[in-house]
CSV table of C-alpha atoms and ligand atoms in Angstrom, one decimal:
chain,number,residue,atom,x,y,z
Y,12,MET,CA,158.1,-321.8,211.3
Y,13,ARG,CA,160.4,-324.5,211.3
Y,14,GLN,CA,158.8,-328.1,210.5
Y,15,ILE,CA,160.1,-331.4,212.2
Y,16,GLU,CA,160.1,-335.0,211.5
Y,17,LEU,CA,158.7,-336.6,214.1
Y,18,PRO,CA,160.4,-339.5,215.0
Y,19,GLY,CA,158.0,-342.8,215.1
Y,20,SER,CA,156.4,-341.5,212.4
Y,21,GLU,CA,156.3,-340.0,208.7
Y,22,LEU,CA,154.5,-336.7,210.4
Y,23,ARG,CA,155.9,-333.3,209.5
Y,24,LEU,CA,154.7,-331.1,212.4
Y,25,SER,CA,155.5,-327.4,213.0
Y,26,ARG,CA,157.7,-326.9,215.8
Y,27,LEU,CA,155.4,-325.3,218.0
Y,28,GLY,CA,151.7,-326.7,218.1
Y,29,PHE,CA,148.6,-325.1,219.1
Y,30,GLY,CA,146.0,-326.7,221.5
Y,31,THR,CA,142.4,-326.1,221.7
Y,32,ALA,CA,141.6,-327.6,225.1
Y,33,GLY,CA,140.5,-324.1,226.2
Y,34,LEU,CA,139.2,-322.7,223.3
Y,35,MET,CA,135.1,-323.6,223.4
Y,36,ALA,CA,134.9,-323.5,227.0
Y,37,ARG,CA,136.3,-319.8,227.3
Y,38,LEU,CA,135.2,-318.4,224.1
Y,39,GLY,CA,132.2,-318.8,221.6
Y,40,ARG,CA,133.0,-320.6,218.4
Y,41,ARG,CA,133.4,-317.5,216.2
Y,42,GLU,CA,136.1,-316.2,218.5
Y,43,SER,CA,138.0,-319.6,218.7
Y,44,VAL,CA,137.9,-320.0,214.8
Y,45,ARG,CA,139.3,-316.7,214.7
Y,46,LEU,CA,142.4,-317.6,217.1
Y,47,LEU,CA,143.0,-320.6,215.3
Y,48,GLU,CA,143.4,-318.2,212.0
Y,49,ILE,CA,145.8,-316.4,214.3
Y,50,ALA,CA,148.2,-319.2,214.9
Y,51,HIS,CA,148.2,-320.2,211.5
Y,52,ASP,CA,148.8,-316.6,210.2
Y,53,SER,CA,152.1,-316.8,212.9
Y,54,GLY,CA,153.1,-320.2,211.3
Y,55,ILE,CA,151.6,-322.9,213.4
Y,56,THR,CA,150.6,-325.8,211.3
Y,57,HIS,CA,149.6,-328.3,214.1
Y,58,PHE,CA,146.6,-328.4,216.1
Y,59,ASP,CA,145.9,-330.6,218.8
Y,60,THR,CA,142.5,-331.6,220.1
Y,61,ALA,CA,140.5,-334.1,221.6
Y,62,ARG,CA,136.8,-335.5,221.9
Y,63,ALA,CA,136.7,-334.2,225.4
Y,64,TYR,CA,137.6,-330.5,224.6
Y,65,GLY,CA,135.8,-327.6,225.0
Y,66,TYR,CA,132.7,-329.5,226.3
Y,67,GLY,CA,133.1,-331.4,223.2
Y,68,GLU,CA,132.4,-328.8,220.8
Y,69,ALA,CA,136.5,-327.8,220.1
Y,70,GLU,CA,136.6,-330.7,216.9
Y,71,ALA,CA,133.9,-328.5,215.5
Y,72,ALA,CA,135.5,-325.2,215.9
Y,73,LEU,CA,138.4,-326.6,214.5
Y,74,GLY,CA,136.7,-328.0,211.5
Y,75,ASP,CA,135.3,-324.7,210.8
Y,76,PHE,CA,138.8,-323.7,210.6
Y,77,LEU,CA,140.2,-326.7,208.8
Y,78,GLY,CA,138.0,-325.7,205.7
Y,79,ARG,CA,140.6,-325.4,202.7
Y,80,ARG,CA,143.4,-325.8,204.3
Y,81,ARG,CA,143.0,-329.2,205.2
Y,82,ASP,CA,146.3,-330.3,202.9
Y,83,ALA,CA,148.2,-327.5,204.8
Y,84,VAL,CA,148.1,-328.7,208.3
Y,85,THR,CA,148.3,-331.6,210.8
Y,86,VAL,CA,146.0,-332.7,213.4
Y,87,THR,CA,145.9,-334.7,216.7
Y,88,THR,CA,142.8,-336.0,218.2
Y,89,LYS,CA,142.3,-338.3,221.1
Y,90,LEU,CA,139.8,-341.0,222.6
Y,91,GLY,CA,139.2,-342.4,225.8
Y,92,MET,CA,137.5,-339.6,227.5
Y,93,LEU,CA,134.0,-338.5,226.6
Y,94,PRO,CA,132.6,-335.0,226.5
Y,95,PRO,CA,129.6,-334.5,229.1
Y,96,ARG,CA,126.4,-335.1,227.5
Y,97,ARG,CA,124.6,-332.2,226.0
Y,98,SER,CA,122.0,-331.0,228.9
Y,99,ARG,CA,120.2,-327.6,229.6
Y,100,ALA,CA,122.4,-327.8,232.8
Y,101,LEU,CA,125.7,-328.2,230.5
Y,102,GLN,CA,124.5,-325.3,228.6
Y,103,GLY,CA,124.0,-323.1,231.6
Y,104,ALA,CA,127.4,-324.4,232.7
Y,105,LYS,CA,129.0,-323.2,229.4
Y,106,ALA,CA,127.3,-319.6,229.5
Y,107,LEU,CA,128.4,-319.1,232.9
Y,108,GLY,CA,132.0,-320.7,232.4
Y,109,ARG,CA,132.2,-318.0,229.3
Y,110,VAL,CA,131.1,-314.9,231.3
Y,111,GLY,CA,133.0,-315.9,234.4
Y,112,ALA,CA,136.3,-316.3,232.3
Y,113,ARG,CA,135.4,-312.8,231.1
Y,114,VAL,CA,134.8,-311.4,234.6
Y,115,LEU,CA,136.6,-313.3,237.0
Y,116,PRO,CA,140.3,-314.4,235.7
Y,117,ALA,CA,140.7,-316.9,238.9
Y,118,LEU,CA,137.9,-319.0,237.2
Y,119,ARG,CA,140.3,-319.3,233.9
Y,120,PRO,CA,142.5,-322.5,235.1
Y,121,LEU,CA,139.1,-324.0,235.9
Y,122,LEU,CA,137.9,-323.7,232.7
Y,123,ARG,CA,141.0,-324.1,230.2
Y,124,ARG,CA,140.1,-327.7,230.3
Y,125,GLY,CA,136.7,-327.2,229.0
Y,126,GLY,CA,134.7,-329.2,230.9
Y,127,GLN,CA,137.2,-332.2,230.6
Y,128,SER,CA,136.5,-333.0,234.7
Y,129,MET,CA,132.8,-333.5,233.6
Y,130,ALA,CA,134.1,-336.1,231.1
Y,131,SER,CA,134.0,-340.0,231.4
Y,132,SER,CA,136.9,-341.8,231.1
Y,133,GLY,CA,138.2,-345.2,230.5
Y,134,ALA,CA,136.1,-345.7,226.9
Y,135,PHE,CA,138.8,-347.8,225.3
Y,136,GLU,CA,136.9,-351.0,224.1
Y,137,PRO,CA,137.4,-350.8,220.4
Y,138,LEU,CA,133.4,-350.2,219.6
Y,139,ALA,CA,133.6,-347.2,222.0
Y,140,ALA,CA,136.8,-346.4,220.3
Y,141,ARG,CA,135.4,-346.2,216.6
Y,142,ALA,CA,132.4,-344.4,217.5
Y,143,SER,CA,134.7,-341.9,219.1
Y,144,LEU,CA,137.3,-341.7,216.2
Y,145,GLU,CA,134.1,-341.4,213.9
Y,146,THR,CA,132.8,-338.9,215.6
Y,147,SER,CA,135.8,-337.0,215.1
Y,148,LEU,CA,136.0,-337.2,212.0
Y,149,ARG,CA,132.7,-335.8,211.3
Y,150,GLU,CA,133.2,-333.1,213.9
Y,151,LEU,CA,136.5,-332.1,212.5
Y,152,ARG,CA,134.9,-332.6,208.7
Y,153,VAL,CA,138.1,-334.6,207.7
Y,154,GLU,CA,138.7,-338.2,206.3
Y,155,THR,CA,141.7,-338.7,208.0
Y,156,VAL,CA,143.4,-337.5,211.4
Y,157,ASP,CA,147.5,-337.4,211.3
Y,158,LEU,CA,147.7,-338.5,215.1
Y,159,LEU,CA,145.2,-340.4,216.9
Y,160,LEU,CA,146.1,-340.6,220.5
Y,161,LEU,CA,145.0,-342.6,223.8
Y,162,HIS,CA,143.5,-339.9,226.2
Y,163,GLU,CA,144.7,-340.4,229.7
Y,164,CYS,CA,145.5,-343.9,229.3
Y,165,ARG,CA,146.6,-346.2,232.1
Y,166,PRO,CA,148.9,-349.1,231.7
Y,167,ASP,CA,145.6,-351.1,232.4
Y,168,ASP,CA,143.6,-349.5,230.0
Y,169,LEU,CA,146.0,-351.2,226.7
Y,170,GLU,CA,144.9,-354.4,228.3
Y,171,THR,CA,141.3,-354.0,226.7
Y,172,GLU,CA,141.3,-357.0,224.3
Y,173,GLY,CA,141.2,-356.0,220.4
Y,174,LEU,CA,142.6,-352.2,221.2
Y,175,LEU,CA,145.9,-352.6,219.3
Y,176,ASP,CA,144.5,-354.3,216.5
Y,177,PHE,CA,141.9,-351.7,216.3
Y,178,LEU,CA,144.3,-348.6,216.2
Y,179,ARG,CA,146.3,-350.6,213.3
Y,180,GLN,CA,143.3,-351.1,211.6
Y,181,VAL,CA,142.2,-347.6,211.5
Y,182,VAL,CA,145.4,-346.7,209.9
Y,183,ALA,CA,145.4,-349.0,207.7
Y,184,GLU,CA,141.7,-348.0,206.8
Y,185,GLY,CA,143.4,-344.6,206.1
Y,186,LYS,CA,141.7,-342.9,209.0
Y,187,ALA,CA,144.6,-342.0,211.3
Y,188,ARG,CA,147.8,-341.7,209.9
Y,189,ALA,CA,149.6,-342.7,213.2
Y,190,PHE,CA,148.6,-343.4,216.7
Y,191,GLY,CA,150.2,-343.0,220.5
Y,192,ILE,CA,149.5,-342.0,223.7
Y,193,GLY,CA,148.6,-338.8,225.6
Y,194,THR,CA,148.4,-339.2,229.1
Y,195,ASP,CA,150.4,-338.5,232.7
Y,196,ARG,CA,154.3,-339.0,232.8
Y,197,ALA,CA,154.1,-341.9,235.1
Y,198,SER,CA,151.7,-343.9,232.5
Y,199,THR,CA,153.9,-342.9,230.1
Y,200,ALA,CA,156.9,-344.3,231.5
Y,201,ALA,CA,155.3,-347.3,232.4
Y,202,ILE,CA,153.7,-347.9,229.0
Y,203,VAL,CA,157.2,-347.1,226.8
Y,204,ALA,CA,158.5,-349.8,229.1
Y,205,SER,CA,156.0,-352.5,228.9
Y,206,ARG,CA,153.8,-351.9,225.9
Y,207,PRO,CA,156.1,-350.0,223.5
Y,208,GLU,CA,154.2,-351.1,220.5
Y,209,PHE,CA,151.5,-348.4,221.8
Y,210,ALA,CA,153.8,-346.1,222.4
Y,211,ARG,CA,155.7,-345.0,219.2
Y,212,ILE,CA,154.5,-341.7,219.6
Y,213,VAL,CA,153.9,-339.9,223.5
Y,214,GLN,CA,152.5,-336.9,224.4
Y,215,VAL,CA,153.3,-335.9,227.7
Y,216,ARG,CA,153.6,-332.5,230.2
Y,217,GLN,CA,157.3,-331.2,230.2
Y,218,THR,CA,158.2,-328.0,232.0
Y,219,VAL,CA,161.4,-326.6,233.1
Y,220,ALA,CA,160.9,-328.6,236.5
Y,221,ASP,CA,160.3,-332.0,235.1
Y,222,PRO,CA,163.0,-334.4,234.8
Y,223,ALA,CA,163.6,-335.3,230.7
Y,224,LEU,CA,161.4,-338.3,230.1
Y,225,GLU,CA,163.9,-341.5,228.9
Y,226,LEU,CA,162.5,-342.4,225.6
Y,227,PRO,CA,164.2,-345.6,223.8
Y,228,PRO,CA,165.3,-344.1,220.4
Y,229,GLY,CA,163.2,-343.8,217.5
Y,230,VAL,CA,160.3,-342.5,219.9
Y,231,GLY,CA,158.6,-339.2,218.6
Y,232,LEU,CA,157.8,-336.9,221.4
Y,233,ILE,CA,155.0,-334.3,221.8
Y,234,THR,CA,155.0,-332.3,224.8
Y,235,HIS,CA,152.8,-329.6,226.2
Y,236,SER,CA,151.5,-327.9,229.6
Y,237,ALA,CA,155.1,-325.8,230.1
Y,238,VAL,CA,153.4,-322.7,230.8
Y,239,VAL,CA,150.5,-322.9,232.8
Y,240,PRO,CA,151.8,-325.0,235.8
Y,241,LEU,CA,154.6,-322.4,236.7
Y,242,VAL,CA,154.1,-319.1,235.4
Y,243,ASP,CA,152.1,-317.7,238.4
Y,244,ALA,CA,154.8,-318.9,240.7
Y,245,VAL,CA,157.8,-318.6,239.0
Y,246,SER,CA,156.8,-314.7,237.9
Y,247,GLU,CA,155.7,-313.8,241.4
Y,248,ARG,CA,159.3,-314.5,242.4
Y,249,ALA,CA,161.2,-313.4,239.2
Y,250,ARG,CA,159.2,-309.8,239.8
Y,251,ALA,CA,162.0,-308.4,242.2
Y,252,ASP,CA,164.2,-309.2,239.4
Y,253,GLY,CA,162.5,-307.2,236.8
Y,254,TRP,CA,160.7,-310.2,234.5
Y,255,SER,CA,157.2,-309.6,233.9
Y,256,ARG,CA,154.3,-312.5,233.7
Y,257,GLU,CA,154.8,-312.2,230.0
Y,258,THR,CA,158.6,-312.6,230.0
Y,259,VAL,CA,158.2,-315.6,232.3
Y,260,GLY,CA,155.5,-317.4,230.2
Y,261,ARG,CA,157.6,-317.3,227.3
Y,262,LEU,CA,160.9,-318.2,228.8
Y,263,LEU,CA,159.1,-321.5,229.7
Y,264,LEU,CA,157.8,-322.1,226.4
Y,265,ALA,CA,161.3,-321.7,225.2
Y,266,GLY,CA,162.8,-323.9,228.0
Y,267,ALA,CA,160.1,-326.5,226.6
Y,268,LEU,CA,161.6,-325.8,223.3
Y,269,ARG,CA,165.2,-326.5,224.3
Y,270,ALA,CA,164.2,-329.5,226.4
Y,271,ASN,CA,162.3,-331.4,223.3
Y,272,PRO,CA,164.9,-330.4,220.2
Y,273,ALA,CA,163.5,-333.6,217.7
Y,274,GLY,CA,159.7,-333.0,218.5
Y,275,ALA,CA,157.0,-330.6,219.0
Y,276,VAL,CA,155.7,-328.5,221.5
Y,277,LEU,CA,152.0,-327.4,222.2
Y,278,PHE,CA,150.8,-324.4,224.1
Y,279,SER,CA,147.4,-322.5,224.3
Y,280,SER,CA,146.5,-319.3,224.5
Y,281,THR,CA,142.9,-317.2,224.3
Y,282,ASP,CA,144.7,-313.8,223.8
Y,283,GLU,CA,145.9,-313.0,220.1
Y,284,GLY,CA,149.2,-311.0,221.0
Y,285,ARG,CA,150.8,-314.0,223.2
Y,286,ILE,CA,149.8,-316.7,220.2
Y,287,ARG,CA,152.0,-314.2,217.9
Y,288,ALA,CA,154.8,-313.7,220.7
Y,289,ASN,CA,154.7,-317.4,221.6
Y,290,ALA,CA,154.8,-318.4,217.7
Y,291,ALA,CA,158.2,-316.2,217.1
Y,292,LEU,CA,160.0,-318.2,219.8
Y,293,ALA,CA,160.4,-321.4,217.3
Y,294,ASP,CA,162.2,-319.5,215.1
Y,295,GLU,CA,164.1,-318.0,217.8
Y,296,PRO,CA,167.9,-318.6,218.8
Y,297,GLY,CA,166.2,-319.3,222.4
Y,298,PRO,CA,167.2,-317.5,225.6
Y,299,SER,CA,170.6,-317.5,226.9
Y,300,ALA,CA,172.0,-320.7,229.3
Y,301,ALA,CA,172.3,-318.0,232.3
Y,302,ASP,CA,168.2,-317.0,231.8
Y,303,LEU,CA,167.3,-320.7,231.6
Y,304,GLU,CA,169.3,-321.8,234.5
Y,305,ARG,CA,167.6,-318.8,236.5
Y,306,LEU,CA,164.4,-320.1,235.4
Y,307,ALA,CA,164.8,-323.8,236.4
Y,308,ARG,CA,165.9,-322.6,239.6
Y,309,LEU,CA,162.7,-320.3,240.4
Y,310,ALA,CA,160.6,-323.2,238.8
Y,311,GLU,CA,162.3,-326.0,241.1
Y,312,LEU,CA,161.3,-324.2,244.4
Y,313,ASP,CA,157.7,-324.8,243.5
Y,314,PRO,CA,157.5,-328.1,241.4
Y,315,THR,CA,153.7,-328.7,240.6
T,19,NAP,N1,147.0,-335.6,227.5
T,19,NAP,C1,147.1,-334.8,226.6
T,19,NAP,O1,147.8,-335.5,225.6
T,19,NAP,C2,147.5,-333.3,227.0
T,19,NAP,C3,147.0,-332.8,228.2
T,19,NAP,C4,147.5,-331.4,228.6
T,19,NAP,C5,147.2,-330.6,227.4
T,19,NAP,N2,147.6,-331.2,225.9
T,19,NAP,C6,147.5,-330.0,225.0
T,19,NAP,O2,148.0,-328.9,225.2
T,19,NAP,C7,147.7,-327.8,224.9
T,19,NAP,C8,148.8,-327.0,225.6
T,19,NAP,O3,148.7,-327.3,227.2
T,19,NAP,P1,148.0,-326.3,228.3
T,19,NAP,O4,146.8,-325.7,228.0
T,19,NAP,O5,147.6,-327.4,229.4
T,19,NAP,O6,149.6,-325.5,228.4
T,19,NAP,P2,150.0,-323.8,228.3
T,19,NAP,O7,150.4,-323.9,226.9
T,19,NAP,O8,151.2,-324.4,229.0
T,19,NAP,O9,148.9,-322.9,229.0
T,19,NAP,C9,148.0,-322.4,228.5
T,19,NAP,C10,147.7,-321.2,229.6
T,19,NAP,O10,148.8,-320.5,229.9
T,19,NAP,C11,148.7,-319.0,229.2
T,19,NAP,N3,149.9,-318.7,228.8
T,19,NAP,C12,150.1,-319.1,227.1
T,19,NAP,N4,151.5,-318.2,226.8
T,19,NAP,C13,152.0,-317.7,227.8
T,19,NAP,C14,152.7,-316.6,228.0
T,19,NAP,N5,153.5,-316.4,226.9
T,19,NAP,N6,152.9,-315.9,229.0
T,19,NAP,C15,151.8,-316.3,230.2
T,19,NAP,N7,150.7,-316.8,229.8
T,19,NAP,C16,150.6,-317.7,228.8
T,19,NAP,C17,147.2,-318.9,228.7
T,19,NAP,O11,146.6,-317.8,229.2
T,19,NAP,P3,145.6,-317.1,228.0
T,19,NAP,O12,144.7,-317.8,227.3
T,19,NAP,O13,145.0,-316.2,228.8
T,19,NAP,O14,146.7,-316.6,227.4
T,19,NAP,C18,146.9,-320.4,229.1
T,19,NAP,O15,145.6,-320.1,230.1
T,19,NAP,C19,146.6,-328.0,225.3
T,19,NAP,O16,145.7,-327.0,224.6
T,19,NAP,C20,145.9,-329.6,224.7
T,19,NAP,O17,145.8,-329.3,223.4
T,19,NAP,C21,147.7,-332.7,225.7
């Protein structure tokens, strides 16, 4: 798969990256690692995780996979949201969640984020941030992460005393190669304008219904969540015209690739066939302008 040099950094990432938010929430560890292997086998070399994903277990699953491949892949993790504490109630919730995802597909959107709604936010104080990063490195079994993002940070969080020094320090120590923000679109725009020193790399949602974010030159852009907010509504409307849900899903991802030509686009999936089909999009010429226009029209009817 084609690689890009991410502006704002010296990172080389695969055009499509694989997100781990849903893995340990909906699947066990062995199946999660198998899907990571499939993503890698399909040419994906960039993997996105966070302390909070998969009830705090996604990093460990990614750590199992990284093994001998560490030098051949890039990894993002995040800090600022903590996973829920381990408890019997949590074990029960996870087990129910994994069964529920199998028997009741309608539960999947709730489970996709792997307990993030149970995560606490705002842990940006340098001591807490360092503890989070050290835990991530231990779980991932690596000495360095390629990219460290402030997870769902708000502009006010960046006023936390010592936070910028902490980020620069971990880069100087070799524990992260670069840092940036991974938050909602409004906070991203505000932070880019008011605290650009935190935002040389931004990771943000970009669907075909979202206007392009205005970024200064030289800022690295990673986008995500191109498929999930729109795929159901758009495929419902497109059915009469013969577009299946799979076609719509792939078109939404292809639209996100088109919208971010110099950066990387993340997706997640727990389905082997979809991972392979999505990965192939990175090296394909892309959909026709007419199909993309039609997709955008269908998506604009119901932006979420
Ligand atoms: N703050 C942040 O930085 C932030 C926020 C959100 C997400 N992320 C990252 O971005 C990654 C991806 O985001 P996301 O999971 O929200 O969005 P996404 O990739 O748009 O959506 C994933 C969902 O779409 C389905 N899907 C994938 N490909 C499909 C296709 N071709 N056709 C139909 N359905 C398809 C998957 O279902 P199946 O599993 O059933 O295949 C999965 O439920 C996350 O895992 C996370 O790593 C980062």
